[in-house]
Coordinates of C-alpha atoms and ligand atoms in Angstrom, one line a residue:
Chain A
M221 CA -0.2 15.7 31.8
S222 CA -2.3 17.8 29.6
S223 CA -6.1 17.6 29.7
A224 CA -6.1 16.3 26.1
T225 CA -4.3 13.1 27.1
M226 CA -6.4 12.8 30.3
T227 CA -9.6 12.6 28.2
A228 CA -8.2 10.4 25.5
P229 CA -10.3 7.3 24.9
A230 CA -9.5 4.2 27.0
D231 CA -8.1 2.1 24.2
K232 CA -5.7 4.9 23.2
K233 CA -4.5 5.0 26.8
S234 CA -3.9 1.3 26.8
H235 CA -2.1 1.6 23.5
S236 CA 0.4 4.1 24.9
L237 CA 0.8 1.9 28.0
A238 CA 1.7 -1.0 25.8
L239 CA 4.1 1.2 23.9
M240 CA 5.7 2.2 27.2
A241 CA 6.0 -1.4 28.3
G242 CA 7.6 -2.3 24.9
I243 CA 10.1 0.6 25.2
L244 CA 11.0 -0.5 28.8
L245 CA 11.5 -4.2 27.9
V246 CA 13.4 -3.6 24.7
G247 CA 15.3 -0.7 26.3
L248 CA 16.4 -2.9 29.2
H249 CA 17.9 -5.6 26.8
V250 CA 19.5 -2.9 24.6
A251 CA 21.0 -1.2 27.7
I252 CA 22.4 -4.5 29.0
G253 CA 23.6 -5.5 25.5
L254 CA 25.5 -2.2 25.2
L255 CA 26.9 -2.4 28.7
T256 CA 28.5 -5.8 27.9
L257 CA 30.6 -4.1 25.3
V258 CA 32.4 -2.0 28.0
W259 CA 31.8 -3.8 31.3
L260 CA 31.0 -7.2 32.6
P261 CA 30.7 -8.3 36.3
Y262 CA 33.0 -11.3 35.7
D263 CA 35.0 -12.9 33.0
P264 CA 32.4 -15.0 31.2
T265 CA 34.8 -17.8 30.4
A266 CA 36.6 -18.1 33.7
M267 CA 35.7 -19.7 37.0
A268 CA 34.2 -17.0 39.1
G269 CA 33.1 -19.1 42.0
G270 CA 32.2 -22.7 43.0
R271 CA 30.3 -25.0 40.7
L272 CA 26.5 -24.7 40.6
E273 CA 26.2 -22.1 43.4
G274 CA 22.8 -20.8 44.1
P275 CA 21.9 -17.1 43.8
S276 CA 23.8 -14.8 46.1
L277 CA 24.9 -11.2 46.4
L278 CA 28.1 -12.0 44.5
H279 CA 26.4 -14.2 41.8
W280 CA 22.8 -12.9 41.3
L281 CA 21.8 -15.9 39.3
G282 CA 24.4 -18.3 40.8
T283 CA 27.1 -20.2 38.8
D284 CA 27.0 -22.9 36.2
R285 CA 28.6 -26.4 36.3
L286 CA 32.0 -24.9 35.4
G287 CA 31.7 -22.2 38.1
R288 CA 31.1 -19.3 35.6
D289 CA 28.8 -16.5 36.6
L290 CA 25.4 -17.1 35.1
F291 CA 24.3 -13.4 35.2
T292 CA 27.3 -12.4 33.2
Q293 CA 26.4 -15.0 30.5
M294 CA 22.8 -13.9 30.5
M295 CA 24.0 -10.3 29.8
I296 CA 26.0 -11.4 26.9
G297 CA 23.0 -13.4 25.8
S298 CA 21.0 -10.2 25.5
R299 CA 23.6 -8.7 23.2
I300 CA 23.6 -11.9 21.0
A301 CA 19.8 -12.1 20.9
L302 CA 19.6 -8.5 19.7
I303 CA 22.2 -9.0 17.1
V304 CA 20.6 -12.2 15.9
G305 CA 17.1 -10.6 15.9
V306 CA 18.0 -7.4 14.2
G307 CA 20.4 -9.1 11.7
A308 CA 18.0 -11.9 10.7
V309 CA 15.0 -9.6 10.4
A310 CA 17.1 -7.0 8.3
I311 CA 18.3 -9.7 6.0
G312 CA 14.8 -11.3 5.8
A313 CA 13.2 -7.9 5.2
V314 CA 15.6 -6.8 2.4
I315 CA 15.3 -10.1 0.5
G316 CA 11.7 -10.7 1.3
V317 CA 10.4 -7.3 0.5
T318 CA 12.3 -7.2 -2.8
L319 CA 11.1 -10.6 -3.8
G320 CA 7.5 -9.9 -2.8
L321 CA 7.4 -6.6 -4.8
L322 CA 8.9 -8.4 -7.8
A323 CA 6.3 -11.1 -7.6
A324 CA 3.5 -8.4 -7.2
F325 CA 4.7 -6.7 -10.4
A326 CA 5.7 -9.8 -12.3
S327 CA 3.9 -11.3 -15.2
K328 CA 1.3 -13.9 -14.3
W329 CA 3.4 -17.0 -14.8
L330 CA 6.4 -15.7 -13.0
D331 CA 4.2 -14.6 -10.1
D332 CA 2.5 -18.0 -10.0
A333 CA 6.0 -19.7 -10.0
L334 CA 7.3 -17.4 -7.2
A335 CA 4.1 -17.8 -5.1
A336 CA 4.3 -21.6 -5.4
T337 CA 7.9 -21.6 -4.4
L338 CA 7.3 -19.5 -1.4
D339 CA 4.4 -21.7 -0.3
I340 CA 6.6 -24.7 -0.4
L341 CA 9.4 -22.9 1.5
I342 CA 7.0 -21.7 4.1
A343 CA 5.7 -25.3 4.6
F344 CA 9.1 -26.1 6.1
P345 CA 9.7 -24.8 9.6
T346 CA 12.0 -21.8 9.8
L347 CA 14.3 -23.8 12.0
L348 CA 14.6 -26.6 9.5
I349 CA 15.6 -24.3 6.7
A350 CA 18.1 -22.5 8.9
M351 CA 19.6 -25.8 9.9
L352 CA 20.0 -26.8 6.3
V353 CA 21.7 -23.5 5.5
V354 CA 24.0 -23.7 8.4
A355 CA 24.8 -27.3 7.5
A356 CA 25.6 -26.2 4.0
S357 CA 28.1 -23.6 5.2
D358 CA 31.2 -25.4 6.6
T359 CA 31.7 -23.3 9.8
A360 CA 28.9 -22.8 12.3
N361 CA 29.3 -19.3 13.8
L362 CA 27.0 -16.5 14.8
W363 CA 27.0 -14.9 11.4
S364 CA 26.1 -18.1 9.5
A365 CA 23.2 -18.6 11.9
I366 CA 22.0 -15.0 11.3
V367 CA 22.3 -15.4 7.5
A368 CA 20.5 -18.7 7.7
L369 CA 17.7 -17.3 9.8
G370 CA 17.4 -14.3 7.5
I371 CA 17.0 -16.4 4.4
A372 CA 14.5 -18.6 6.2
L373 CA 12.4 -15.6 7.3
S374 CA 12.6 -14.0 3.9
A375 CA 10.2 -16.5 2.4
I376 CA 7.5 -15.5 5.0
V377 CA 8.2 -11.8 4.4
A378 CA 8.1 -12.2 0.6
R379 CA 4.7 -13.9 0.7
L380 CA 3.2 -11.3 2.9
T381 CA 4.7 -8.4 0.9
R382 CA 3.4 -9.9 -2.3
I383 CA -0.2 -10.1 -1.0
L384 CA -0.1 -6.7 0.6
A385 CA 1.4 -5.0 -2.5
K386 CA -1.1 -6.6 -4.8
R387 CA -3.9 -5.3 -2.6
V388 CA -2.5 -1.8 -2.9
L389 CA -1.8 -2.1 -6.7
V390 CA -5.5 -2.4 -7.6
M391 CA -6.4 0.8 -5.7
D392 CA -7.5 3.8 -7.8
Y393 CA -4.9 6.0 -6.2
I394 CA -2.2 3.9 -7.9
T395 CA -3.9 4.6 -11.3
A396 CA -4.2 8.2 -10.3
A397 CA -0.5 8.3 -9.5
R398 CA 0.2 6.9 -13.0
T399 CA -2.0 9.4 -14.7
S400 CA -0.2 12.0 -12.5
G401 CA 3.0 11.0 -14.3
S402 CA 4.7 9.2 -11.4
S403 CA 7.1 6.5 -12.4
W404 CA 6.8 3.0 -11.0
P405 CA 9.8 3.3 -8.7
K406 CA 8.3 6.5 -7.3
I407 CA 4.9 4.8 -6.9
V408 CA 6.6 2.0 -4.9
A409 CA 8.4 4.5 -2.7
I410 CA 5.6 6.9 -2.0
H411 CA 2.4 4.8 -2.3
I412 CA 3.1 1.1 -2.0
L413 CA 5.7 0.9 0.8
P414 CA 4.0 3.4 3.1
N415 CA 0.8 1.5 2.8
I416 CA 2.2 -2.0 3.4
W417 CA 4.6 -0.8 6.0
P418 CA 2.3 -0.8 9.0
T419 CA 1.4 -4.5 8.5
L420 CA 4.9 -5.4 7.6
S421 CA 6.5 -3.8 10.6
V422 CA 4.3 -5.7 13.0
N423 CA 5.2 -8.9 11.1
F424 CA 8.9 -8.0 11.4
A425 CA 8.4 -7.9 15.2
L426 CA 7.0 -11.4 15.2
Q427 CA 9.9 -12.5 13.0
F428 CA 12.3 -11.0 15.4
G429 CA 10.9 -13.2 18.2
L430 CA 11.0 -16.2 15.9
A431 CA 14.6 -15.5 15.0
V432 CA 15.7 -15.2 18.6
I433 CA 13.9 -18.4 19.5
A434 CA 15.3 -20.2 16.4
E435 CA 18.8 -19.1 17.2
A436 CA 18.4 -20.4 20.7
S437 CA 17.2 -23.7 19.2
L438 CA 20.2 -23.7 16.8
S439 CA 22.6 -23.1 19.7
Y440 CA 20.8 -25.7 21.7
L441 CA 21.4 -28.2 18.9
G442 CA 25.0 -27.1 18.7
L443 CA 24.5 -25.3 15.4
G444 CA 24.6 -21.8 16.7
A445 CA 27.4 -19.6 17.8
P446 CA 30.3 -21.6 19.3
P447 CA 31.7 -20.8 22.8
P448 CA 32.5 -18.4 24.3
N449 CA 29.4 -16.8 22.7
A450 CA 26.9 -17.4 25.6
S451 CA 23.7 -17.2 23.7
W452 CA 20.6 -18.0 25.7
G453 CA 20.1 -21.2 23.8
R454 CA 23.6 -22.4 24.7
I455 CA 23.0 -21.5 28.4
L456 CA 19.9 -23.5 28.2
Q457 CA 21.7 -26.5 26.6
E458 CA 24.5 -26.4 29.1
A459 CA 22.0 -26.2 32.0
Q460 CA 19.9 -29.1 31.0
G461 CA 22.0 -31.8 32.7
T462 CA 21.7 -30.0 36.0
V463 CA 18.2 -28.7 35.7
Y464 CA 17.0 -30.3 39.0
T465 CA 19.9 -29.1 41.1
A466 CA 20.3 -25.7 39.5
P467 CA 17.0 -24.8 37.7
L468 CA 17.9 -21.1 37.2
G469 CA 20.2 -22.0 34.3
A470 CA 17.1 -23.2 32.4
I471 CA 14.6 -20.7 33.7
A472 CA 16.5 -17.5 33.2
P473 CA 17.1 -17.9 29.4
G474 CA 13.4 -18.7 29.0
I475 CA 12.3 -15.6 30.8
A476 CA 14.8 -13.4 29.0
L477 CA 13.7 -14.8 25.6
V478 CA 10.0 -14.3 26.3
S479 CA 10.5 -10.8 27.7
L480 CA 12.5 -9.7 24.7
A481 CA 10.0 -11.2 22.2
I482 CA 7.0 -9.6 23.9
G483 CA 8.8 -6.3 24.3
V484 CA 9.6 -6.1 20.6
N485 CA 6.0 -6.9 19.6
L486 CA 4.6 -4.3 22.0
L487 CA 7.1 -1.8 20.7
A488 CA 6.2 -2.5 17.0
D489 CA 2.5 -2.3 17.7
G490 CA 2.8 0.9 19.6
L491 CA 5.0 2.6 17.0
R492 CA 2.7 1.6 14.2
D493 CA -0.3 3.1 16.1
A494 CA 1.7 6.2 16.9
I495 CA 3.0 6.8 13.4
D496 CA 0.3 5.6 11.1
P497 CA -2.0 8.6 10.2
T498 CA -5.0 6.3 9.6
R499 CA -4.9 5.2 13.2
R500 CA -4.6 8.6 14.7
A501 CA -7.7 10.2 16.0
R502 CA -9.6 12.7 13.9
Chain B
M263 CA -11.0 20.7 -34.3
S264 CA -11.3 17.6 -32.1
L265 CA -9.2 17.3 -29.0
V266 CA -9.4 13.5 -28.9
R267 CA -10.1 11.2 -31.8
V268 CA -10.7 7.5 -31.2
D269 CA -10.5 5.8 -34.5
H270 CA -11.8 2.3 -35.1
V271 CA -10.3 1.1 -31.8
S272 CA -10.6 -2.6 -30.6
F273 CA -9.2 -4.0 -27.4
G274 CA -9.3 -7.1 -25.3
Y275 CA -7.5 -7.9 -22.0
T276 CA -7.1 -11.5 -23.3
A277 CA -6.7 -12.6 -26.9
N278 CA -10.0 -14.5 -26.9
R279 CA -12.4 -11.9 -25.6
R280 CA -13.0 -8.5 -27.1
I281 CA -14.0 -5.8 -24.7
L282 CA -14.1 -2.9 -27.1
D283 CA -15.1 -3.5 -30.7
D284 CA -14.4 -1.0 -33.4
V285 CA -15.1 2.1 -31.3
S286 CA -14.8 5.5 -32.9
L287 CA -15.4 8.7 -31.0
D288 CA -14.5 12.4 -31.2
I289 CA -14.2 14.8 -28.3
A290 CA -14.3 18.3 -29.5
Q291 CA -12.5 21.1 -27.7
G292 CA -14.8 22.3 -24.9
D293 CA -17.4 19.6 -25.4
T294 CA -19.3 17.7 -22.7
I295 CA -20.0 14.1 -23.6
G296 CA -21.8 11.5 -21.6
L297 CA -20.7 7.9 -22.1
V298 CA -23.5 5.6 -21.0
G299 CA -23.7 1.9 -20.8
E300 CA -24.5 -0.9 -18.5
S301 CA -21.9 -2.2 -16.0
G302 CA -19.4 -4.3 -17.9
S303 CA -20.0 -2.6 -21.3
G304 CA -16.4 -1.4 -21.4
K305 CA -16.7 2.2 -20.3
T306 CA -13.7 2.1 -17.8
T307 CA -11.7 0.1 -20.4
L308 CA -12.2 2.8 -22.9
L309 CA -11.1 5.4 -20.4
R310 CA -7.9 3.4 -19.7
L311 CA -7.1 3.5 -23.4
L312 CA -7.9 7.2 -23.6
L313 CA -5.4 7.7 -20.7
G314 CA -2.7 5.7 -22.4
L315 CA -2.7 3.1 -19.5
A316 CA -3.4 0.4 -22.1
R317 CA -2.9 0.2 -25.8
P318 CA -5.5 -0.6 -28.4
D319 CA -5.1 -3.9 -30.2
S320 CA -6.1 -2.1 -33.4
G321 CA -7.1 1.4 -34.3
T322 CA -5.6 4.6 -33.1
I323 CA -6.2 7.3 -30.4
T324 CA -4.9 10.8 -31.1
F325 CA -4.7 13.7 -28.7
D326 CA -4.4 17.1 -30.3
G327 CA -3.7 15.4 -33.6
K328 CA -0.8 13.3 -32.2
P329 CA -1.1 9.6 -31.6
L330 CA -0.8 8.4 -27.9
E331 CA 2.6 6.8 -27.5
P332 CA 3.1 5.4 -23.9
G333 CA 6.8 4.9 -24.8
N334 CA 7.4 8.6 -25.6
G335 CA 8.1 10.1 -22.2
A336 CA 8.2 13.8 -23.2
F337 CA 4.9 13.5 -25.1
M338 CA 3.2 11.5 -22.4
R339 CA 4.2 14.1 -19.8
E340 CA 2.6 16.9 -21.8
F341 CA -0.4 14.6 -22.4
R342 CA -0.8 13.8 -18.7
R343 CA -0.8 17.4 -17.9
Q344 CA -3.7 17.9 -20.3
A345 CA -5.8 14.8 -19.6
Q346 CA -6.8 14.0 -16.1
V347 CA -9.3 11.6 -14.5
V348 CA -11.6 11.2 -11.5
F349 CA -12.7 7.8 -10.4
Q350 CA -15.9 6.3 -8.9
D351 CA -14.8 5.1 -5.5
P352 CA -13.8 8.1 -3.3
Y353 CA -12.4 5.6 -0.7
S354 CA -9.9 4.0 -3.1
S355 CA -8.8 7.1 -5.1
L356 CA -6.9 8.9 -2.3
D357 CA -3.8 7.4 -0.7
P358 CA -4.8 7.0 3.0
R359 CA -1.3 7.7 4.2
Q360 CA -0.7 11.0 2.3
T361 CA -1.8 14.5 3.3
I362 CA -4.4 16.2 1.2
Q363 CA -1.7 18.7 0.2
S364 CA 0.7 16.1 -1.1
I365 CA -2.1 14.2 -2.8
I366 CA -3.2 17.2 -4.8
A367 CA 0.4 18.3 -5.5
E368 CA 1.4 14.9 -6.9
P369 CA 0.7 15.8 -10.6
L370 CA 2.6 19.0 -10.1
R371 CA 5.6 17.2 -8.6
S372 CA 5.6 14.2 -11.0
L373 CA 5.0 16.3 -14.1
K374 CA 7.6 18.8 -13.0
I375 CA 5.2 21.7 -13.5
A376 CA 6.8 25.0 -12.6
G377 CA 5.3 27.4 -10.2
D378 CA 4.4 27.8 -6.5
H379 CA 2.8 24.4 -5.8
A380 CA 1.3 25.3 -2.5
K381 CA -0.5 28.2 -4.1
M382 CA -1.7 26.1 -7.0
V383 CA -3.0 23.5 -4.6
G384 CA -4.8 26.3 -2.7
N385 CA -6.4 27.5 -5.9
A386 CA -7.5 24.0 -6.7
L387 CA -9.1 23.6 -3.3
D388 CA -10.9 26.9 -3.8
A389 CA -12.2 25.7 -7.1
V390 CA -13.7 22.6 -5.7
G391 CA -15.2 24.4 -2.7
L392 CA -12.9 23.2 0.1
D393 CA -11.1 25.3 2.7
R394 CA -7.5 26.0 1.9
D395 CA -6.4 24.8 5.3
V396 CA -7.5 21.1 4.8
G397 CA -4.0 20.4 3.3
T398 CA -2.5 19.1 6.4
R399 CA -5.2 16.5 7.0
F400 CA -5.6 12.9 5.8
P401 CA -8.3 11.4 3.6
H402 CA -10.0 9.4 6.4
Q403 CA -11.0 12.7 8.0
F404 CA -13.3 13.5 5.1
S405 CA -16.7 12.3 3.8
G406 CA -17.2 10.6 0.5
G407 CA -18.4 13.8 -1.2
Q408 CA -15.4 15.8 0.2
R409 CA -13.0 13.1 -0.9
Q410 CA -14.5 13.3 -4.4
R411 CA -13.8 17.1 -4.3
I412 CA -10.2 16.4 -3.3
A413 CA -9.9 13.9 -6.2
I414 CA -11.3 16.6 -8.6
A415 CA -8.8 19.1 -7.2
R416 CA -6.0 16.7 -8.0
A417 CA -7.3 16.3 -11.5
I418 CA -7.7 20.0 -12.3
V419 CA -4.5 21.2 -10.5
P420 CA -2.2 20.8 -13.6
G421 CA -4.7 22.7 -15.7
P422 CA -6.0 20.0 -18.0
R423 CA -7.9 20.5 -21.2
L424 CA -9.7 17.2 -20.9
L425 CA -11.3 15.8 -17.7
L426 CA -12.5 12.1 -17.7
A427 CA -15.0 11.3 -14.9
D428 CA -15.5 7.6 -14.5
E429 CA -18.8 7.2 -12.6
A430 CA -17.5 10.0 -10.4
V431 CA -20.9 10.6 -8.7
S432 CA -22.3 7.0 -8.7
A433 CA -21.1 6.2 -5.2
L434 CA -22.5 9.3 -3.6
D435 CA -25.8 9.9 -1.9
L436 CA -28.4 12.0 -3.8
T437 CA -27.7 15.5 -2.4
T438 CA -24.0 15.1 -2.5
R439 CA -24.3 13.8 -6.1
I440 CA -26.2 16.9 -7.2
R441 CA -23.5 19.2 -5.6
I442 CA -20.7 17.3 -7.4
V443 CA -22.6 17.3 -10.7
D444 CA -22.9 21.1 -10.2
L445 CA -19.2 21.3 -9.6
L446 CA -18.4 19.3 -12.8
A447 CA -20.9 21.4 -14.8
G448 CA -19.0 24.5 -13.7
L449 CA -15.6 23.0 -14.6
S450 CA -17.0 21.8 -18.0
K451 CA -17.2 25.5 -19.0
T452 CA -13.4 25.6 -19.1
M453 CA -12.4 22.1 -20.2
S454 CA -13.7 19.2 -22.2
L455 CA -15.5 16.6 -20.1
L456 CA -16.1 12.9 -20.8
F457 CA -18.6 11.9 -18.2
V458 CA -19.0 8.2 -17.8
S459 CA -22.2 7.0 -16.1
H460 CA -24.8 4.3 -16.2
D461 CA -27.3 7.0 -15.0
I462 CA -29.0 8.6 -18.0
G463 CA -30.7 11.2 -15.7
V464 CA -27.4 12.7 -14.6
V465 CA -26.0 12.6 -18.2
A466 CA -29.1 14.4 -19.4
A467 CA -28.6 17.2 -16.9
L468 CA -24.9 17.6 -17.6
C469 CA -23.9 16.6 -21.1
R470 CA -24.5 18.2 -24.5
R471 CA -23.7 15.0 -26.4
I472 CA -24.3 11.4 -25.5
V473 CA -22.6 8.1 -26.6
I474 CA -24.3 4.8 -25.8
L475 CA -22.0 1.8 -25.4
E476 CA -23.3 -1.8 -25.5
K477 CA -21.0 -4.8 -25.0
G478 CA -18.0 -2.8 -26.3
R479 CA -19.8 -1.3 -29.3
I480 CA -21.1 2.2 -29.8
V481 CA -24.8 1.7 -30.7
E482 CA -26.0 5.3 -30.7
A483 CA -24.4 8.7 -30.4
G484 CA -25.5 12.3 -30.9
D485 CA -27.1 15.3 -29.3
T486 CA -28.3 14.3 -25.8
A487 CA -31.7 15.9 -26.2
A488 CA -32.3 14.4 -29.6
V489 CA -31.2 10.9 -28.6
L490 CA -33.2 10.9 -25.4
A491 CA -36.3 12.3 -27.1
N492 CA -36.2 9.8 -30.0
P493 CA -33.9 6.8 -29.2
Q494 CA -33.2 4.8 -32.3
H495 CA -31.5 1.7 -30.9
P496 CA -33.4 -0.9 -28.8
Y497 CA -30.6 -0.9 -26.2
T498 CA -31.0 2.9 -25.7
Q499 CA -34.8 2.5 -25.5
R500 CA -34.3 -0.2 -22.8
L501 CA -31.8 2.0 -20.9
L502 CA -34.3 4.8 -21.0
A503 CA -37.2 2.6 -19.9
S504 CA -35.2 1.6 -16.8
V505 CA -34.9 5.3 -15.7
P506 CA -37.9 5.8 -13.3
R507 CA -38.8 9.4 -13.7
L508 CA -36.9 11.1 -16.3
N509 CA -38.3 14.5 -17.2
L510 CA -37.9 14.7 -20.9
N511 CA -39.3 18.3 -21.1
E512 CA -36.4 19.4 -19.0
V513 CA -34.0 17.5 -21.2
S514 CA -35.1 19.0 -24.4
S515 CA -35.2 22.6 -23.1
Ligands
ADP835 N1 -8.0 -6.0 -15.8 C1 -9.0 -6.7 -16.5 N2 -8.6 -8.0 -16.9 C2 -9.5 -8.7 -17.6 N3 -10.8 -8.3 -17.8 C3 -11.2 -7.1 -17.4 C4 -10.3 -6.3 -16.7 N4 -11.0 -5.1 -16.4 C5 -12.2 -5.3 -16.9 N5 -12.4 -6.5 -17.5 C6 -13.6 -6.9 -18.2 O1 -13.9 -6.1 -19.2 C7 -15.3 -5.9 -19.3 C8 -15.6 -4.4 -19.3 O2 -15.2 -3.9 -18.0 P1 -15.2 -2.3 -17.7 O3 -14.5 -1.6 -18.8 O4 -14.8 -2.1 -16.3 O5 -16.8 -2.0 -17.8 P2 -17.6 -0.8 -17.2 O6 -16.7 0.2 -16.7 O7 -18.5 -0.4 -18.3 O8 -18.5 -1.4 -16.1 C9 -15.9 -6.6 -18.1 O9 -16.5 -7.8 -18.6 C10 -14.8 -6.9 -17.2 O10 -14.9 -8.2 -16.6
MG836 MG1 -16.4 1.1 -14.8

């Protein structure tokens, strides 16, 4: 380690520690998720041992009530959680940022109308909106859940984008860009997005956690991915009948969910601090 | 010949409130004009019209004899190259997430000005008294006065004939203010300057002509020394009375 990093201020050090923790947590889930594409310890749909076995060397987290290996299902759950989180946030970000920018640039009455609509949408819980969207599409599968969550999240992203963009639009450097001859699309690309991105990206990380939890809830309610997609929510749902005899089936998905959500937030905070020039030292 | 002619211009942001009322003003080639008026009198609004960022409700603004047409892209590009602006707030006028180099080069890029942009940025930094090597740094690494120099560098880099300064020194402390006024005074030898201020003292030091704006109307205009020595309009007299220690001998010299 160079002397420069040794003498870095304490808060900077704790920032890079947080970033490291974020990379580790997210990296672990990503590595597991990728591994499931090429290798699994057991067939996730077949009986791999006795029913409701406790943890052992053969079955690290034991087996469920159908005798399937719980660790194998948890691994698949990592992959599904990542797909859901990334997919929902990507959809929510594209729709939300577009709508938010439109509102920020819109004439007063259109902006007021959009803002009011967003406020109403946001008053409903994300999960409720997602449930409605899933119910409206006739087949419940992983992709309908992702699209539903993305749409539900887009309202939150749009409202935040609108507020942030309006704050940037009144800055003199926007007027300077106009008198410098920059077109509006160019101003959005080089001045507005870079200046709202740090706040947006941290919000996306929160949304990621929300999406993963909401997907677990959808699955728990039977509205998520159907079997054999072992999402953490489904594992939780299937384990609830036997929670006193085999509590791991309920505990493991909870821990996995929390670790992924925290990891993504630490990662987003850390990346913002590392990339944003206004947060770097002089 | 006048570079800019403002001819009976009226303007309001909303239909029921006039911000500028029948304003006429000429800026001659090479002239230095102080536009003075209380806060809210419409100075910034007039600059926005002069920059083609808003259109007059009635009346015309011509630049070099041609009317400003925000719709005419080719004309506006040439106009933007010739008319540039510096704002009051040095903390809002520079994009915090761009390097100084890319901030100053923005007019060169967007107006597609030919030449070695890095070299032109270097020359502009020289002209405002900053080191050439500050280009890789970011705005938060500079003081208010230095930021204002960077903003001036961005304004002069395309080689404008008209510089509009909207209270460009009002937010600065006294010593910094004097230095930036000196810098503008130097620049005014090579370009026309419209210097907006509510500070008559600074205008007296910098501007050959003065225009007094009250509630969107020009109430008095003329030679700075003459107007300040013998103000005709009560509003000008009140403005002058509110300046604590204005040395009129220095003004009329
Ligand atoms: N974007 C705007 N929309 C509506 N009213 C405005 C806007 N900008 C300025 N005004 C009003 O126009 C008047 C003149 O403002 P301005 O030109 O900024 O004055 P000055 O620069 O002389 O202080 C003020 O009363 C102000 O409230
Ligand atoms: Mg003003």
